[in-house]
Short mmCIF file of C-alpha atoms and ligand atoms in Angstrom, two decimals:
data_model
loop_
_atom_site.label_atom_id
_atom_site.label_comp_id
_atom_site.label_asym_id
_atom_site.label_seq_id
_atom_site.Cartn_x
_atom_site.Cartn_y
_atom_site.Cartn_z
CA MET A 1 13.46 186.94 24.58
CA SER A 2 12.47 189.73 26.92
CA VAL A 3 11.29 188.79 30.38
CA LEU A 4 9.48 190.84 33.00
CA PHE A 5 10.11 189.33 36.44
CA VAL A 6 7.26 190.34 38.74
CA ALA A 7 7.41 190.02 42.52
CA SER A 8 6.15 191.67 45.69
CA GLU A 9 9.61 191.85 47.32
CA ALA A 10 13.25 191.81 46.22
CA TYR A 11 16.51 191.95 48.16
CA PRO A 12 18.13 194.39 48.93
CA LEU A 13 15.18 196.79 48.57
CA VAL A 14 12.56 195.05 50.66
CA LYS A 15 12.50 191.57 52.15
CA THR A 16 10.35 189.42 54.42
CA GLY A 17 11.67 186.02 53.38
CA GLY A 18 13.19 183.84 50.71
CA LEU A 19 11.12 185.26 47.85
CA ALA A 20 13.11 188.48 48.15
CA ASP A 21 16.39 186.59 48.00
CA VAL A 22 15.23 184.84 44.84
CA ALA A 23 13.92 188.02 43.19
CA GLY A 24 17.21 189.73 44.03
CA ALA A 25 19.47 187.00 42.66
CA LEU A 26 17.70 185.01 39.92
CA PRO A 27 17.06 187.92 37.50
CA PRO A 28 20.75 188.98 37.48
CA ALA A 29 21.72 185.33 36.92
CA LEU A 30 19.32 185.22 33.97
CA ALA A 31 20.74 188.48 32.62
CA GLU A 32 24.22 187.00 32.95
CA ALA A 33 23.01 184.03 30.91
CA GLY A 34 21.92 186.41 28.15
CA GLU A 35 18.22 187.09 28.83
CA ASP A 36 16.83 190.60 28.42
CA ILE A 37 15.22 190.73 31.85
CA ARG A 38 13.70 193.51 33.94
CA LEU A 39 11.97 193.60 37.31
CA LEU A 40 8.55 194.92 38.29
CA LEU A 41 7.82 195.74 41.93
CA PRO A 42 5.40 197.95 43.87
CA ALA A 43 6.83 201.40 44.66
CA TYR A 44 6.98 200.91 48.42
CA PRO A 45 8.91 203.68 50.22
CA GLN A 46 11.85 201.26 50.78
CA ALA A 47 11.93 200.47 47.06
CA LEU A 48 11.81 204.14 46.03
CA ASP A 49 14.67 204.88 48.44
CA GLY A 50 16.78 201.88 47.51
CA VAL A 51 16.87 202.01 43.71
CA VAL A 52 19.38 204.06 41.72
CA ASN A 53 19.04 206.25 38.60
CA ARG A 54 15.36 206.85 39.24
CA ARG A 55 13.46 208.45 36.35
CA ASP A 56 9.83 209.44 36.26
CA GLY A 57 8.13 207.08 33.89
CA ARG A 58 4.86 207.10 32.03
CA SER A 59 1.36 207.34 33.42
CA MET A 60 -0.73 204.16 33.46
CA GLY A 61 -3.94 206.11 34.07
CA ASP A 62 -6.23 205.47 37.02
CA PRO A 63 -7.12 201.78 36.57
CA PHE A 64 -9.09 201.26 39.80
CA GLY A 65 -10.50 204.78 40.14
CA ILE A 66 -8.48 205.43 43.31
CA GLY A 67 -5.63 207.53 41.98
CA GLU A 68 -3.20 207.86 39.11
CA VAL A 69 -0.57 205.15 38.64
CA ARG A 70 2.87 205.90 37.26
CA LEU A 71 5.52 203.49 36.13
CA ILE A 72 8.83 204.69 37.55
CA GLU A 73 11.99 203.44 35.85
CA ALA A 74 15.21 202.81 37.76
CA GLN A 75 17.97 200.31 38.37
CA MET A 76 18.66 197.83 41.14
CA PRO A 77 21.44 199.05 43.44
CA ASP A 78 23.80 196.06 43.25
CA SER A 79 23.18 194.39 39.92
CA GLY A 80 22.17 197.50 37.95
CA LEU A 81 19.27 195.48 36.55
CA PRO A 82 16.47 197.67 35.12
CA VAL A 83 13.50 197.84 37.47
CA TYR A 84 10.02 199.33 37.07
CA LEU A 85 8.20 200.50 40.19
CA VAL A 86 4.40 200.66 40.14
CA ASP A 87 3.78 203.97 41.86
CA CYS A 88 0.34 204.29 43.37
CA PRO A 89 0.87 206.29 46.58
CA VAL A 90 -2.53 205.52 48.08
CA LEU A 91 -1.77 201.76 47.90
CA TYR A 92 1.95 201.45 48.52
CA ARG A 93 3.34 204.51 50.25
CA ARG A 94 2.72 203.76 53.89
CA ASP A 95 4.57 202.79 57.05
CA GLY A 96 4.42 199.26 58.42
CA GLY A 97 5.07 195.95 56.72
CA ILE A 98 4.58 195.29 53.03
CA TYR A 99 1.80 192.78 53.65
CA GLN A 100 0.78 193.66 57.18
CA GLN A 101 0.16 196.65 59.38
CA ALA A 102 2.23 197.22 62.50
CA SER A 103 -0.44 195.34 64.53
CA GLY A 104 0.29 192.19 62.52
CA GLU A 105 -3.02 192.20 60.61
CA ASP A 106 -3.01 192.02 56.82
CA TRP A 107 -3.63 195.35 55.09
CA PRO A 108 -7.37 195.45 54.39
CA ASP A 109 -6.74 196.51 50.77
CA ASN A 110 -4.21 193.80 49.85
CA HIS A 111 -6.63 192.62 47.15
CA ALA A 112 -6.29 196.01 45.41
CA ARG A 113 -2.56 196.39 46.10
CA PHE A 114 -1.65 193.12 44.41
CA ALA A 115 -4.37 193.19 41.77
CA LEU A 116 -2.78 196.44 40.62
CA LEU A 117 0.70 194.90 40.48
CA SER A 118 -0.73 192.07 38.37
CA GLN A 119 -2.73 194.37 36.11
CA ILE A 120 0.26 196.60 35.35
CA ALA A 121 2.37 193.50 34.60
CA ALA A 122 -0.23 192.28 32.12
CA ARG A 123 -0.59 195.70 30.48
CA MET A 124 3.17 196.02 30.07
CA GLY A 125 2.86 192.99 27.81
CA ASN A 126 0.50 194.88 25.52
CA PRO A 127 2.30 196.70 22.65
CA LEU A 128 -0.70 199.03 22.31
CA GLU A 129 0.06 200.53 25.73
CA GLY A 130 2.96 202.36 24.14
CA GLY A 131 5.86 201.17 26.29
CA ASP A 132 9.25 201.27 24.61
CA TRP A 133 10.08 197.83 26.04
CA VAL A 134 7.47 195.07 25.80
CA PRO A 135 8.17 191.69 27.41
CA ASP A 136 7.62 188.39 25.59
CA ILE A 137 7.34 186.59 28.91
CA LEU A 138 5.89 187.47 32.28
CA HIS A 139 7.68 185.53 35.04
CA LEU A 140 5.24 185.79 37.93
CA ASN A 141 5.87 184.88 41.57
CA ASP A 142 3.40 183.80 44.26
CA TRP A 143 -0.22 184.85 44.76
CA GLN A 144 0.56 188.57 44.74
CA THR A 145 1.06 188.31 40.98
CA GLY A 146 -1.60 185.66 40.45
CA LEU A 147 -4.17 187.77 38.60
CA ALA A 148 -1.82 188.76 35.77
CA GLY A 149 -2.92 185.83 33.60
CA ALA A 150 -6.57 186.75 34.18
CA TYR A 151 -5.96 190.34 33.05
CA LEU A 152 -4.20 189.08 29.92
CA HIS A 153 -7.12 186.81 29.19
CA TYR A 154 -10.02 189.20 29.84
CA TYR A 155 -8.28 192.23 28.33
CA GLY A 156 -7.51 190.20 25.18
CA ILE A 157 -3.74 190.77 25.39
CA LYS A 158 -2.18 188.07 23.23
CA GLY A 159 1.40 187.15 22.47
CA VAL A 160 2.74 187.20 26.04
CA LYS A 161 3.72 183.94 27.65
CA THR A 162 3.33 183.45 31.41
CA VAL A 163 5.52 181.42 33.74
CA PHE A 164 4.28 181.30 37.32
CA THR A 165 6.52 180.23 40.20
CA ILE A 166 5.00 178.94 43.43
CA HIS A 167 7.20 179.84 46.39
CA ASN A 168 4.64 178.94 49.01
CA LEU A 169 1.24 177.41 48.34
CA ARG A 170 0.09 178.01 51.90
CA TYR A 171 -0.57 181.67 51.13
CA GLN A 172 -3.17 181.90 48.38
CA GLY A 173 -4.60 185.42 48.31
CA GLN A 174 -8.21 184.48 48.98
CA PHE A 175 -10.75 187.34 49.08
CA ASP A 176 -14.46 188.02 49.31
CA PRO A 177 -16.29 188.11 45.96
CA SER A 178 -17.21 191.74 46.64
CA ILE A 179 -13.70 192.73 45.51
CA MET A 180 -14.92 192.18 41.94
CA GLN A 181 -16.16 195.76 42.18
CA VAL A 182 -12.62 197.03 42.71
CA ILE A 183 -10.19 195.06 40.58
CA ALA A 184 -11.35 196.02 37.08
CA LEU A 185 -12.09 192.54 35.75
CA PRO A 186 -15.42 191.66 34.12
CA GLN A 187 -17.96 189.93 36.37
CA GLU A 188 -17.68 186.80 34.16
CA ALA A 189 -14.14 186.33 35.49
CA TYR A 190 -15.75 185.22 38.73
CA GLY A 191 -16.43 181.63 37.73
CA VAL A 192 -15.02 178.12 37.75
CA ASN A 193 -13.16 178.79 34.50
CA GLY A 194 -11.77 181.97 35.98
CA ILE A 195 -10.62 183.27 39.32
CA GLU A 196 -13.33 181.84 41.54
CA PHE A 197 -12.45 179.10 44.01
CA HIS A 198 -14.99 177.67 46.49
CA GLY A 199 -17.05 180.84 46.70
CA ALA A 200 -14.15 183.26 46.94
CA VAL A 201 -11.74 185.02 44.63
CA SER A 202 -8.41 183.19 44.73
CA TYR A 203 -5.34 184.84 43.22
CA MET A 204 -3.41 181.58 43.47
CA LYS A 205 -6.12 179.65 41.66
CA SER A 206 -6.12 182.30 38.95
CA ALA A 207 -2.39 181.79 38.50
CA LEU A 208 -2.62 178.01 38.37
CA PHE A 209 -5.52 178.21 35.94
CA PHE A 210 -4.26 180.85 33.49
CA SER A 211 -0.45 180.47 33.42
CA ASP A 212 1.23 178.74 30.49
CA HIS A 213 3.84 177.08 32.68
CA ILE A 214 4.03 176.56 36.41
CA THR A 215 7.20 176.03 38.38
CA THR A 216 7.95 175.58 42.03
CA VAL A 217 11.19 175.83 43.94
CA SER A 218 12.19 172.19 44.40
CA ARG A 219 11.47 168.84 42.79
CA THR A 220 10.13 167.29 45.94
CA TYR A 221 7.70 170.18 46.56
CA ALA A 222 6.47 169.86 42.96
CA GLN A 223 5.38 166.32 43.84
CA GLU A 224 4.11 167.13 47.33
CA ILE A 225 1.73 169.89 46.22
CA GLN A 226 -0.17 167.39 44.12
CA THR A 227 -1.31 165.69 47.34
CA PRO A 228 -3.97 166.88 49.82
CA GLU A 229 -1.41 167.17 52.64
CA PHE A 230 0.56 169.93 50.90
CA GLY A 231 -1.88 171.15 48.25
CA TYR A 232 -4.19 173.20 50.52
CA GLY A 233 -7.09 172.47 48.21
CA MET A 234 -5.14 173.18 44.99
CA GLU A 235 -3.96 169.58 44.53
CA GLY A 236 -6.67 168.73 41.99
CA LEU A 237 -5.83 171.70 39.80
CA LEU A 238 -2.12 170.96 40.10
CA GLN A 239 -2.64 167.32 39.15
CA ALA A 240 -4.58 168.48 36.11
CA ARG A 241 -1.65 170.69 35.17
CA ALA A 242 1.08 168.20 36.06
CA GLU A 243 2.46 168.27 32.53
CA ASP A 244 3.19 171.97 32.79
CA LEU A 245 4.56 171.80 36.35
CA TYR A 246 8.32 171.82 36.98
CA GLY A 247 10.46 171.80 40.13
CA ILE A 248 13.58 173.97 39.94
CA VAL A 249 15.56 174.26 43.13
CA ASN A 250 16.66 177.76 44.17
CA GLY A 251 20.28 178.80 44.28
CA ILE A 252 22.11 181.05 46.70
CA ASP A 253 23.90 184.32 46.06
CA TYR A 254 27.58 183.70 46.76
CA GLY A 255 28.23 187.43 46.61
CA ILE A 256 26.26 187.70 49.86
CA TRP A 257 26.52 184.28 51.47
CA ASN A 258 30.16 183.22 51.39
CA PRO A 259 32.27 182.63 54.52
CA GLU A 260 35.42 183.62 52.63
CA THR A 261 34.24 187.16 51.93
CA ASP A 262 31.32 187.83 54.29
CA ARG A 263 32.01 191.17 55.98
CA LEU A 264 29.29 190.73 58.59
CA ILE A 265 31.03 187.88 60.44
CA ALA A 266 33.88 188.01 62.98
CA GLN A 267 36.36 185.89 61.03
CA ASN A 268 36.41 184.79 57.40
CA TYR A 269 37.21 181.15 56.66
CA SER A 270 37.13 178.60 53.89
CA ILE A 271 37.02 174.86 53.41
CA ASP A 272 40.81 174.87 53.89
CA SER A 273 40.80 176.99 57.03
CA LEU A 274 37.88 175.57 58.95
CA ASP A 275 39.74 176.02 62.24
CA ARG A 276 39.01 179.72 61.95
CA LYS A 277 35.27 179.08 62.16
CA MET A 278 35.70 178.77 65.96
CA ALA A 279 36.32 182.53 66.23
CA ASN A 280 32.81 183.04 64.89
CA LYS A 281 31.36 180.66 67.45
CA ARG A 282 33.03 182.49 70.32
CA ALA A 283 31.99 185.89 68.97
CA LEU A 284 28.39 184.69 68.60
CA GLN A 285 28.35 183.28 72.13
CA ARG A 286 29.55 186.66 73.40
CA GLU A 287 27.09 188.63 71.27
CA MET A 288 24.15 186.51 72.37
CA GLY A 289 25.15 186.52 76.04
CA LEU A 290 25.91 182.80 76.21
CA PRO A 291 28.83 181.27 78.12
CA VAL A 292 31.84 181.21 75.79
CA ASP A 293 32.53 177.50 75.55
CA ASP A 294 34.15 175.66 72.65
CA ASP A 295 33.02 172.33 74.02
CA ALA A 296 29.29 173.03 74.04
CA PRO A 297 27.61 172.23 70.72
CA LEU A 298 25.91 175.40 69.52
CA LEU A 299 22.59 175.07 67.68
CA GLY A 300 20.88 177.87 65.77
CA PHE A 301 17.55 178.78 64.22
CA VAL A 302 16.85 181.71 61.87
CA GLY A 303 13.44 182.16 60.31
CA ARG A 304 9.81 183.08 60.52
CA LEU A 305 8.29 181.85 63.77
CA THR A 306 5.37 180.00 62.21
CA GLU A 307 3.90 176.54 62.22
CA GLN A 308 5.57 175.92 58.85
CA LYS A 309 9.04 176.12 60.34
CA GLY A 310 8.37 173.63 63.16
CA VAL A 311 9.63 175.94 65.91
CA ASP A 312 7.28 174.19 68.33
CA LEU A 313 9.17 170.93 67.68
CA ILE A 314 12.36 172.66 68.79
CA ALA A 315 10.59 174.07 71.85
CA GLU A 316 9.57 170.54 72.87
CA ASN A 317 13.24 169.51 72.73
CA LEU A 318 14.80 172.34 74.75
CA GLN A 319 14.96 170.25 77.89
CA TYR A 320 16.82 167.57 76.00
CA ILE A 321 19.14 170.07 74.30
CA MET A 322 20.06 171.51 77.71
CA SER A 323 20.65 168.07 79.19
CA ALA A 324 23.02 167.28 76.32
CA GLY A 325 25.13 170.25 77.38
CA ALA A 326 24.33 172.22 74.23
CA GLN A 327 23.49 175.88 73.67
CA ILE A 328 20.85 177.30 71.34
CA VAL A 329 20.20 180.66 69.65
CA PHE A 330 17.05 181.83 67.89
CA LEU A 331 16.50 184.74 65.52
CA GLY A 332 13.03 185.35 64.19
CA THR A 333 9.68 187.06 64.29
CA GLY A 334 6.17 185.83 63.70
CA ASP A 335 3.61 184.05 65.84
CA LYS A 336 3.11 186.16 68.97
CA ARG A 337 2.81 183.12 71.24
CA LEU A 338 6.11 181.70 70.05
CA GLU A 339 7.77 185.11 70.29
CA ASP A 340 6.71 185.47 73.94
CA PHE A 341 7.66 181.91 74.76
CA LEU A 342 11.16 182.32 73.35
CA LYS A 343 11.67 185.69 75.03
CA GLU A 344 10.72 184.17 78.37
CA LEU A 345 13.06 181.19 77.93
CA SER A 346 15.86 183.43 76.83
CA SER A 347 15.69 185.48 80.01
CA SER A 348 15.45 182.47 82.31
CA HIS A 349 18.04 180.09 80.79
CA ALA A 350 21.74 180.86 80.51
CA ARG A 351 22.22 178.57 77.52
CA ILE A 352 19.21 179.72 75.50
CA SER A 353 19.30 183.06 73.72
CA ALA A 354 16.62 184.52 71.46
CA ARG A 355 16.49 187.69 69.42
CA ILE A 356 12.91 188.46 68.45
CA MET A 357 13.61 190.75 65.52
CA TYR A 358 14.48 190.86 61.86
CA ASN A 359 18.20 191.45 61.44
CA GLU A 360 20.29 190.46 58.42
CA GLU A 361 23.62 190.90 60.21
CA ILE A 362 22.78 188.63 63.14
CA ALA A 363 21.45 186.08 60.63
CA HIS A 364 24.89 185.92 59.01
CA ARG A 365 26.62 185.58 62.37
CA ILE A 366 24.34 182.77 63.53
CA ILE A 367 24.83 180.87 60.30
CA ALA A 368 28.62 181.29 60.54
CA GLY A 369 28.98 180.79 64.30
CA CYS A 370 26.81 177.77 65.07
CA ASP A 371 27.83 174.14 64.81
CA MET A 372 24.38 173.01 63.70
CA PHE A 373 21.42 174.70 62.07
CA LEU A 374 17.88 173.61 62.91
CA MET A 375 15.17 173.54 60.25
CA PRO A 376 12.52 171.01 61.26
CA SER A 377 9.95 172.45 58.83
CA ARG A 378 6.54 170.79 58.42
CA PHE A 379 6.74 171.85 54.79
CA GLU A 380 9.45 173.79 52.98
CA PRO A 381 9.03 174.64 49.29
CA CYS A 382 12.78 175.16 48.98
CA GLY A 383 14.37 176.85 51.98
CA LEU A 384 17.44 178.98 51.56
CA THR A 385 18.84 179.12 55.08
CA GLN A 386 19.82 175.43 55.08
CA MET A 387 21.82 176.09 51.90
CA TYR A 388 23.50 179.10 53.54
CA ALA A 389 24.29 176.92 56.55
CA LEU A 390 25.83 174.21 54.33
CA ARG A 391 27.99 176.82 52.65
CA TYR A 392 29.26 177.94 56.05
CA GLY A 393 30.01 174.40 57.25
CA THR A 394 27.20 174.65 59.81
CA LEU A 395 25.46 171.33 59.45
CA PRO A 396 21.69 171.42 59.00
CA ILE A 397 19.26 169.22 60.90
CA VAL A 398 16.18 169.12 58.69
CA ARG A 399 12.95 167.30 58.09
CA ARG A 400 12.67 165.31 54.89
CA THR A 401 10.35 167.58 52.96
CA GLY A 402 10.41 169.88 49.93
CA GLY A 403 13.71 171.57 49.18
CA LEU A 404 15.22 170.29 52.42
CA ASN A 405 14.99 166.79 50.96
CA ASP A 406 16.63 167.95 47.75
CA THR A 407 19.56 169.81 49.32
CA VAL A 408 20.65 167.98 52.49
CA THR A 409 22.17 164.48 52.61
CA ASP A 410 21.84 162.47 55.83
CA LEU A 411 24.82 161.25 57.87
CA ASN A 412 24.04 157.64 57.07
CA GLU A 413 24.34 158.06 53.32
CA LYS A 414 27.58 156.73 51.92
CA GLU A 415 28.30 159.65 49.67
CA GLY A 416 28.13 163.38 50.25
CA ALA A 417 26.67 163.24 53.79
CA ASP A 418 26.38 166.79 55.12
CA GLY A 419 23.58 166.93 57.68
CA VAL A 420 20.90 165.05 59.54
CA VAL A 421 17.52 164.33 57.98
CA PHE A 422 14.48 162.99 59.88
CA ASP A 423 11.04 161.99 58.64
CA VAL A 424 8.12 162.44 60.96
CA PRO A 425 7.33 165.95 62.28
CA VAL A 426 7.09 164.96 65.94
CA PRO A 427 9.35 166.14 68.79
CA GLN A 428 10.83 162.67 69.41
CA ALA A 429 12.07 162.37 65.84
CA LEU A 430 13.72 165.78 65.97
CA GLY A 431 15.24 164.87 69.35
CA LYS A 432 16.75 161.73 67.88
CA ALA A 433 18.13 163.73 64.96
CA ILE A 434 19.74 166.24 67.31
CA GLY A 435 21.23 163.34 69.28
CA ARG A 436 22.75 161.87 66.13
CA ALA A 437 24.19 165.23 65.19
CA ILE A 438 25.78 165.74 68.59
CA THR A 439 27.32 162.26 68.50
CA ALA A 440 28.83 162.97 65.09
CA TRP A 441 30.05 166.39 66.27
CA LYS A 442 32.01 164.76 69.08
CA ASP A 443 34.08 162.87 66.52
CA LYS A 444 36.15 165.77 65.20
CA ASN A 445 37.39 163.91 62.14
CA GLU A 446 33.98 162.76 61.08
CA TRP A 447 32.56 166.22 61.61
CA ARG A 448 35.30 167.84 59.56
CA GLN A 449 34.55 165.48 56.68
CA LEU A 450 30.84 166.34 56.84
CA GLN A 451 31.64 170.05 56.90
CA GLN A 452 33.83 169.68 53.84
CA ASN A 453 31.09 167.81 52.00
CA ALA A 454 28.68 170.61 52.86
CA MET A 455 30.96 173.42 51.77
CA LYS A 456 31.78 171.71 48.50
CA LYS A 457 28.17 171.59 47.34
CA ASP A 458 27.44 173.94 44.47
CA PHE A 459 24.26 175.97 44.87
CA GLY A 460 25.16 178.64 42.31
CA TRP A 461 22.21 180.30 40.56
CA ASP A 462 23.61 179.65 37.09
CA ARG A 463 22.32 176.09 36.97
CA SER A 464 18.78 177.02 37.99
CA ALA A 465 18.87 179.97 35.57
CA GLN A 466 19.54 177.53 32.72
CA GLU A 467 16.51 175.49 33.73
CA TYR A 468 14.28 178.57 33.74
CA ILE A 469 15.58 179.49 30.29
CA LYS A 470 14.49 176.08 29.00
CA ILE A 471 11.00 176.81 30.25
CA TYR A 472 11.03 180.30 28.73
CA ARG A 473 11.77 178.60 25.39
CA LYS A 474 8.86 176.16 25.59
CA PRO A 475 5.87 176.83 23.35
CA ARG A 476 2.79 178.36 24.89
CA ARG A 477 0.15 176.09 26.27
CA VAL A 478 -2.61 175.27 23.82
CA ARG A 479 -5.87 175.66 25.70
CA VAL A 480 -8.75 173.44 24.73
P1 ADP B 1 10.96 181.56 53.90
O1 ADP B 1 11.00 182.25 52.60
O2 ADP B 1 9.95 180.48 54.00
O3 ADP B 1 10.85 182.51 55.04
P2 ADP B 1 13.74 180.79 53.28
O4 ADP B 1 14.67 179.89 54.00
O5 ADP B 1 13.53 180.55 51.84
O6 ADP B 1 12.36 180.76 54.09
O7 ADP B 1 14.24 182.28 53.35
C1 ADP B 1 14.24 183.05 54.52
C2 ADP B 1 15.14 184.25 54.31
O8 ADP B 1 14.81 185.26 55.26
C3 ADP B 1 16.61 183.96 54.53
O9 ADP B 1 17.40 184.86 53.78
C4 ADP B 1 16.77 184.24 56.03
O10 ADP B 1 18.09 184.52 56.40
C5 ADP B 1 15.86 185.44 56.18
N1 ADP B 1 15.31 185.64 57.51
C6 ADP B 1 14.20 185.06 58.04
N2 ADP B 1 13.96 185.54 59.28
C7 ADP B 1 14.93 186.42 59.54
C8 ADP B 1 15.24 187.28 60.66
N3 ADP B 1 14.49 187.29 61.76
N4 ADP B 1 16.31 188.09 60.56
C9 ADP B 1 17.08 188.08 59.44
N5 ADP B 1 16.86 187.30 58.37
C10 ADP B 1 15.79 186.50 58.41
C1 GLC B 2 9.01 180.62 50.31
C2 GLC B 2 9.27 179.27 50.94
C3 GLC B 2 10.73 178.90 51.01
C4 GLC B 2 11.47 179.27 49.74
C5 GLC B 2 11.23 180.72 49.40
C6 GLC B 2 11.94 181.15 48.12
O1 GLC B 2 8.91 181.65 51.19
O2 GLC B 2 8.66 179.17 52.21
O3 GLC B 2 10.86 177.52 51.27
O4 GLC B 2 12.85 179.03 49.88
O5 GLC B 2 9.88 180.95 49.23
O6 GLC B 2 11.56 180.38 47.00
#
């Protein structure tokens, strides 16, 4: 089977969050398992610079009447996996973020930028387009690829199966109906049995409606999104498609996230040399300008500063964290209010330190150097950072939701305890969880056991890859 894996970001070329980690690691794991898999990404400047063996590919014409599109062929830098880059300079070659301008606003032409990615994916599945490699399966990811199934349908491209993975249902790609004039779909596509959703065009709805199979990145999230609390209006459609909906938890890339080999941290260590982890704590305290103190529990947060991640719940507990004699470090960007708040705290409190930036290296050092990792997310489709933290023996404090529920085992469980899990997303519940963690941390033997449980857990991608392969092998959906 040949598979085209389509995404709007992929590590190490371009990354804003976990989707990039997945798009960077899952396709090579699938290739390793024997699939004939290639990637399709927009030709952002970072992608053009980062790939190797770049060759000018074929022209895909001028599908939206805004400029010629070429399909550049290349390879991914680490894995050597074949990658196609959709080159449309007017849409993708620009400074700023991949979804947002420097000011933080979404690019006003995101509807065209990601419609084009989806259209090219669909057309690559058409043997009549003349490509020398034609996928049997399109593996699509998040709303940015959501129109691909619609293009297949309305362009009459048969014989390609679609698997759509939801990484985050909160972002749906919702646009004004006037975009129908731009995206080269027939007007009839704008309807209930098409891409329309409550008076708008919804790329996510299109994906959920047209895809043969739907997956999401943990079992718990697969259940949650069928309820109004987590479904953001899509719960009805997801319930209707429950038979085609699967939860497959993400893995982590041990080539990048492994305390034994990580070159970005002060001191390598393993499950058998956990004493060496302390050197990372001291180095982190120094780097972040905190008092170097082995006896102060060190808590860390790395992630997008958004409501999803529950940073406000941490903020409400800072007083308590200080009174418990602990220290805390933050690394993240996002909500301007939270950014300013953390900056201000960081400059006025000796034991609070925040870096408001995106920085892979500091992320590794926080995950290696802290004692505990905070992830009190309101919702979390999978979450990768808690798995990184487990691997580094940095015990996660998480809310029981989505992938956090599927990957972290609470202290009170008899077997495999490796973190603290709390239920209700209110500050008091997080405070209690932090208190339980600090109590456990003070008992060095207990803590060592928990760390060993954490580091022993296997989050290799191979297992998830096998589950995706099972879905690739399923027959296409019969539509009635
Ligand atoms: P999400 O995709 O919802 O943002 P995940 O936990 O799945 O959450 O993945 C987040 C990824 O982005 C991780 O690899 C994490 O280390 C990284 N990350 C997030 N914010 C930052 C930051 N400010 N600096 C460096 N890495 C970051
Ligand atoms: C999303 C989710 C996160 C998940 C990631 C990769 O960004 O917010 O929970 O780990 O995608 O699937």
